[in-house]
Coordinates of C-alpha atoms in Angstrom, one line a residue:
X24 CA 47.5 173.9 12.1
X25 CA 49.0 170.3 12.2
X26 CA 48.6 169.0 15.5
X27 CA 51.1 166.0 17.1
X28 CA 54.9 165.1 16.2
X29 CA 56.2 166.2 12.8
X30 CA 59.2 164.9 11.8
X31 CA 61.0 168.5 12.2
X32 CA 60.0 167.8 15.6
X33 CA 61.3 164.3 16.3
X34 CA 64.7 165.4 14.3
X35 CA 65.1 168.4 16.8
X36 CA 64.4 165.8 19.7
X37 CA 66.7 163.7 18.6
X38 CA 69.4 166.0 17.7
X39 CA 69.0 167.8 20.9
X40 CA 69.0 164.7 23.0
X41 CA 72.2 163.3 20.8
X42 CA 74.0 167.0 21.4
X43 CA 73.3 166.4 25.3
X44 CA 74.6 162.3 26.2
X45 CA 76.7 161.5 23.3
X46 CA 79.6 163.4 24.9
X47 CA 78.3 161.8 28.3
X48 CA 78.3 158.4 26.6
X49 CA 81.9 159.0 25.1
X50 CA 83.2 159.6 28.3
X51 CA 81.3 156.3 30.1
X52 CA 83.1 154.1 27.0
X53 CA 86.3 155.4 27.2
X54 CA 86.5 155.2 31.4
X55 CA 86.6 151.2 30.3
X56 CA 89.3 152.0 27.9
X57 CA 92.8 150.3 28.1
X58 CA 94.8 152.8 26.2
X59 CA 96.2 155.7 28.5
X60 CA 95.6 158.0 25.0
X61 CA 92.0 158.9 25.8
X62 CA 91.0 159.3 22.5
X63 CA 92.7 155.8 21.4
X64 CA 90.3 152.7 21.7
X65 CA 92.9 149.7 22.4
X66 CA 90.4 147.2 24.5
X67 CA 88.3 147.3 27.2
X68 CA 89.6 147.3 31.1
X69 CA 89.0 148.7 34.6
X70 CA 92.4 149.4 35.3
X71 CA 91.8 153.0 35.7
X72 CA 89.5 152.6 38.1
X73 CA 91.7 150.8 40.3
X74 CA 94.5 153.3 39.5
X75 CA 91.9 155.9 40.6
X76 CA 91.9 154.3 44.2
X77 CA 95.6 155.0 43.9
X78 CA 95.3 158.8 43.2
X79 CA 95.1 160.4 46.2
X80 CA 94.7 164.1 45.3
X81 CA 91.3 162.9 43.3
X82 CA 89.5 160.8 46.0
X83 CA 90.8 163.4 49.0
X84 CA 88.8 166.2 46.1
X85 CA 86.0 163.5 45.7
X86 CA 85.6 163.2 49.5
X87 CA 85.7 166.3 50.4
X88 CA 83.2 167.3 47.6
X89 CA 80.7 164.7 49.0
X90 CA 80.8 166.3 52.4
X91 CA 80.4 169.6 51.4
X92 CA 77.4 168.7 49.2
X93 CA 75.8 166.3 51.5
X94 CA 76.2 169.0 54.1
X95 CA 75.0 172.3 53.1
X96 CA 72.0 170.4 51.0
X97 CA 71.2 169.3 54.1
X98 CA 71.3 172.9 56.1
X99 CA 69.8 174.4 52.9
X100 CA 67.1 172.6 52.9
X101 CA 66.1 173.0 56.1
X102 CA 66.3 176.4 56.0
X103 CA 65.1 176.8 52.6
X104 CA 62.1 174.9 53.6
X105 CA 61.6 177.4 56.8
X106 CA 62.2 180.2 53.8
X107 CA 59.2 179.3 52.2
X108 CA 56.9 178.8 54.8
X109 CA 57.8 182.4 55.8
X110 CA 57.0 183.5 52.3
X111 CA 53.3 181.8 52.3
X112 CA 52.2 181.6 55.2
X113 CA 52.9 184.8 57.4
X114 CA 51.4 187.5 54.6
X115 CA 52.5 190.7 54.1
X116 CA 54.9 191.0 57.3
X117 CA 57.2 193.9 57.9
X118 CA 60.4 193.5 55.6
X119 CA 58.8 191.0 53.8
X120 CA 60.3 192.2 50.2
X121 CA 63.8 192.7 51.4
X122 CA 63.6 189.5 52.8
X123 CA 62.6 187.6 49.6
X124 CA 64.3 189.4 47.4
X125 CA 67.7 188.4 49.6
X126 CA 66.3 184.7 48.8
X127 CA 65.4 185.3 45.0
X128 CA 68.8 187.3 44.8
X129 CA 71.2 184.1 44.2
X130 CA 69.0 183.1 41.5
X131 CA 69.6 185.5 38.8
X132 CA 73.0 186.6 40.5
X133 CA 76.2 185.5 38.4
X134 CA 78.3 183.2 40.7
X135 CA 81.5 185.2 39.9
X136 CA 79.9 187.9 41.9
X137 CA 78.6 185.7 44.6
X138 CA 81.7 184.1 44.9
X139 CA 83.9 187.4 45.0
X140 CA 81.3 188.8 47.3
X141 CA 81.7 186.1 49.8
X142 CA 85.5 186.2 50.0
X143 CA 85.6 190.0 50.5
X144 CA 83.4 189.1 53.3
X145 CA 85.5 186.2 54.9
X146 CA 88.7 188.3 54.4
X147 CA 86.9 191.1 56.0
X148 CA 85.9 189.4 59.3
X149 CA 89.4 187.6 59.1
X150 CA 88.0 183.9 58.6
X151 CA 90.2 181.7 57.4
X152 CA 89.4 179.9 54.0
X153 CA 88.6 176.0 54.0
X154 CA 86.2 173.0 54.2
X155 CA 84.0 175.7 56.2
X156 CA 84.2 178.8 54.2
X157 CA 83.1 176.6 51.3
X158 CA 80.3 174.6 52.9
X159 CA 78.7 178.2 54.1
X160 CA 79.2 179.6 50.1
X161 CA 77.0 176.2 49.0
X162 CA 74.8 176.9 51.7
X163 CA 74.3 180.9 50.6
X164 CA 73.4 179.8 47.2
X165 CA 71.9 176.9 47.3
X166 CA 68.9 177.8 50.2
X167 CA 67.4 179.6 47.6
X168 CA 66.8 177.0 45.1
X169 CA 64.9 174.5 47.9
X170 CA 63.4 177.6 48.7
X171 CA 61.6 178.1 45.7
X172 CA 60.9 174.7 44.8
X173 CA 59.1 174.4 48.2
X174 CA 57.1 177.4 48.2
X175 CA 55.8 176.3 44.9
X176 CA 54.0 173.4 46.6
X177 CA 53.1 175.3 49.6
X178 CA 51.3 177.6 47.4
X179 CA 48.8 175.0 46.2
X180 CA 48.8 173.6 49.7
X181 CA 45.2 172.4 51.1
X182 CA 45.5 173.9 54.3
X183 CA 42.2 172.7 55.6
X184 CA 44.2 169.6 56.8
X185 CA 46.1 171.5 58.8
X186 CA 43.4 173.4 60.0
X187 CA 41.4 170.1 60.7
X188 CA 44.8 168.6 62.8
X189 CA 44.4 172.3 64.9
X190 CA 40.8 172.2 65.9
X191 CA 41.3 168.4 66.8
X192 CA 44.1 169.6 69.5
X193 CA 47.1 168.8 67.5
X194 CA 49.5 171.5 68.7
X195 CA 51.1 173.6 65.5
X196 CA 54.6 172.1 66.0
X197 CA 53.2 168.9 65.9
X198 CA 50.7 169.5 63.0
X199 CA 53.8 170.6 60.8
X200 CA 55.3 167.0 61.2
X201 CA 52.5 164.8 60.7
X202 CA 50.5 166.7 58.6
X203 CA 52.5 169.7 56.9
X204 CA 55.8 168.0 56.2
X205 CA 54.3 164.3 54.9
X206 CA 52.6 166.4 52.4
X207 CA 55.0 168.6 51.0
X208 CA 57.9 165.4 51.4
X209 CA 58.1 165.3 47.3
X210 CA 58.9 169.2 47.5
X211 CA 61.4 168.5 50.2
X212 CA 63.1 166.0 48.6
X213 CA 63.3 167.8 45.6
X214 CA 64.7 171.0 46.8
X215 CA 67.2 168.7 48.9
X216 CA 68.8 166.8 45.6
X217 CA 68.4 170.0 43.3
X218 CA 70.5 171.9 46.2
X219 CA 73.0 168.1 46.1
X220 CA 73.2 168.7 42.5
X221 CA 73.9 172.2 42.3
X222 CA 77.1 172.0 45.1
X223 CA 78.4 168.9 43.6
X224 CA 78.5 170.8 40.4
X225 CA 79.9 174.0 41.5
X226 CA 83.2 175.4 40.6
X227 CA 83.4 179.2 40.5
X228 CA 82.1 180.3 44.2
X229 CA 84.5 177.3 45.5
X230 CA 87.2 178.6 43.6
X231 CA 86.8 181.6 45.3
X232 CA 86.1 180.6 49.0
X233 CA 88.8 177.4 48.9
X234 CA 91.5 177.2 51.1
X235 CA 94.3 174.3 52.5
X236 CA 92.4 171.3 52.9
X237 CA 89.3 172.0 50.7
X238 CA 90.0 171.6 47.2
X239 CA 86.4 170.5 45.6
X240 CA 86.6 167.8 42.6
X241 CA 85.5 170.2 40.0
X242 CA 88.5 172.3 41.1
X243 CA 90.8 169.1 40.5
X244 CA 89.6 168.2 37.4
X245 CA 89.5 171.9 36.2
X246 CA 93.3 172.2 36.5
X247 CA 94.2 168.6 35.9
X248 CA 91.9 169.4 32.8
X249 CA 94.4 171.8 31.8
X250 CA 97.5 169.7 31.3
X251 CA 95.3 167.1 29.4
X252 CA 92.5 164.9 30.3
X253 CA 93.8 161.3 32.0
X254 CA 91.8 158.0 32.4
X255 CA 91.4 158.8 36.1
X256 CA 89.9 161.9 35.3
X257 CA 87.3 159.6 32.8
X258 CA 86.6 157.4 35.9
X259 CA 86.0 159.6 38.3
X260 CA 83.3 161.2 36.1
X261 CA 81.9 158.1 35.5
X262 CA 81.3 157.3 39.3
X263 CA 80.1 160.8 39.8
X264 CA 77.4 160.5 37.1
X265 CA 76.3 157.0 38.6
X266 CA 76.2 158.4 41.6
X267 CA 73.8 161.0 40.9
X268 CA 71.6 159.0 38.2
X269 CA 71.5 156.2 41.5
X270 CA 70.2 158.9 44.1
X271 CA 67.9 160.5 40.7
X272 CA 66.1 157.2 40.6
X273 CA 65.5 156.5 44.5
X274 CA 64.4 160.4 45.0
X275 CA 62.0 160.0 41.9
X276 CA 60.7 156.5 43.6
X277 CA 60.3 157.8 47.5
X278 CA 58.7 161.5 45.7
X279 CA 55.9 159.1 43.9
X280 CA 55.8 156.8 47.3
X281 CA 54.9 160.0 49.0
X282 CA 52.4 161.6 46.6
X283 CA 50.5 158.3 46.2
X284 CA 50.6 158.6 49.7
X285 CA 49.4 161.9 50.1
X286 CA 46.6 161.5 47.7
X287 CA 45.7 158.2 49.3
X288 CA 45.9 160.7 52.8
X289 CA 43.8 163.2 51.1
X290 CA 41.3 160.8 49.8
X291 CA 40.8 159.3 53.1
X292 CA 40.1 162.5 55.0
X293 CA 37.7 163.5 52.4
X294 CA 35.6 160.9 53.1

């Protein structure tokens, strides 16, 4: 069998890496564009970004979609993170496959039904849709995500440190901060932008849970989308995708800041 890259390989890469960021890269060019016909090249300019400053409806979407996901990746992953350490560290306690199949659950659940779930739910106990409704959605489905991407690390955890931290008279509280949680950090941190991701992303279960007040920015471009796509609508993606690639970068530098860390840590107490 021929071992290394073939050049049915490298075409598949390539084609499958071109299928992904041209459109990406289309839409980055054409933010720039000076033409209101999006599909016109006539010159490059930044007016549309300062016309964006001027659309209200888009940055009132665009703020309110930065709360939400800064938010609920925030209680997700503090709670996901709790999620996990129920899952490896406690054994076989009562109720213990209800309870992770409710975390697994949002996983392989379609978010039509999640989302239709939720709002029988708010309608039932008479709460009245919004910012709050939505930020509790993101939360529902997101907790499972950090959840699993935590208890992945916890599973190959050396727990001998801990143990170590115990018999030295560290109390367990404070054992989980200075030794527990500098270790699994990367995992953390992880979980924490993959739950960012996911609600900045999401427009089915807000579409669902929305009220006054708390229309997401997927949910404006969706029906702006509609009528025809705009400049704005190019710039606003544009920002978004710097945004994200920005906060990619400094998670992927402070998660191998804190694994060099951690093995330096590790290193040290072995000898």
């Amino acid at each position: 069998m021929k071992k290394g890259l073939t050049w049915f390989n490298v075409t598949s890469i390539v084609l499958g890496f071109a299928f992904l960021y041209i459109p990406i890269l289309l839409l980055v060019v054409y933010s720039f564009n000076a033409s209101r016909l999006v599909t016109v090249w006539a010159g490059f300019s930044t007016q549309w970004y300062w016309a964006l400053l001027e659309n209200e409806q888009l940055m009132d979407a665009a703020w309110v979609t930065l709360r939400i996901a800064f938010f609920s990746s925030l209680v997700s992953t503090v709670l996901g993170t709790m999620a996990a350490l129920a899952l490896t560290r406690y054994g076989r306690f009562s109720g213990r496959t209800l309870f992770s199949g409710m975390i697994y659950a949002p996983l392989v659940m379609p978010e039509v039904i999640t989302g239709l779930s939720l709002l029988l739910l708010f309608v039932a106990v008479d709460f009245d849709r919004g910012f709050w409704t939505v930020l509790l959605a993101h939360i529902t489905f997101t907790m499972c995500f950090v959840a699993v991407v935590v208890q992945s690390r916890l599973v190959t955890f050396d727990r001998t440190l801990e143990e170590a931290a115990l018999d030295l008279g560290c109390p367990p509280f404070q054992t989980f901060f200075k030794i527990t949680l500098p270790l699994i950090l990367p995992a953390v941190v992880s979980g924490f932008m993959l739950a960012f991701t996911l609600s900045l992303d999401d427009l089915v279960i807000a579409s669902f849970t929305t009220g006054p007040g708390a229309t997401t920015l997927p949910m404006r471009i969706y029906s702006q989308v509609r009528l025809g796509v705009t400049p704005e609508i190019n710039a606003i993606c544009t920002i978004l995708i710097a945004i994200v690639t920005v906060v990619v970068i400094v998670a992927s530098i402070v998660t191998k800041r804190a694994e060099s860390q951690r093995q330096a840590e590790e290193r040290a107490a072995m000898q």
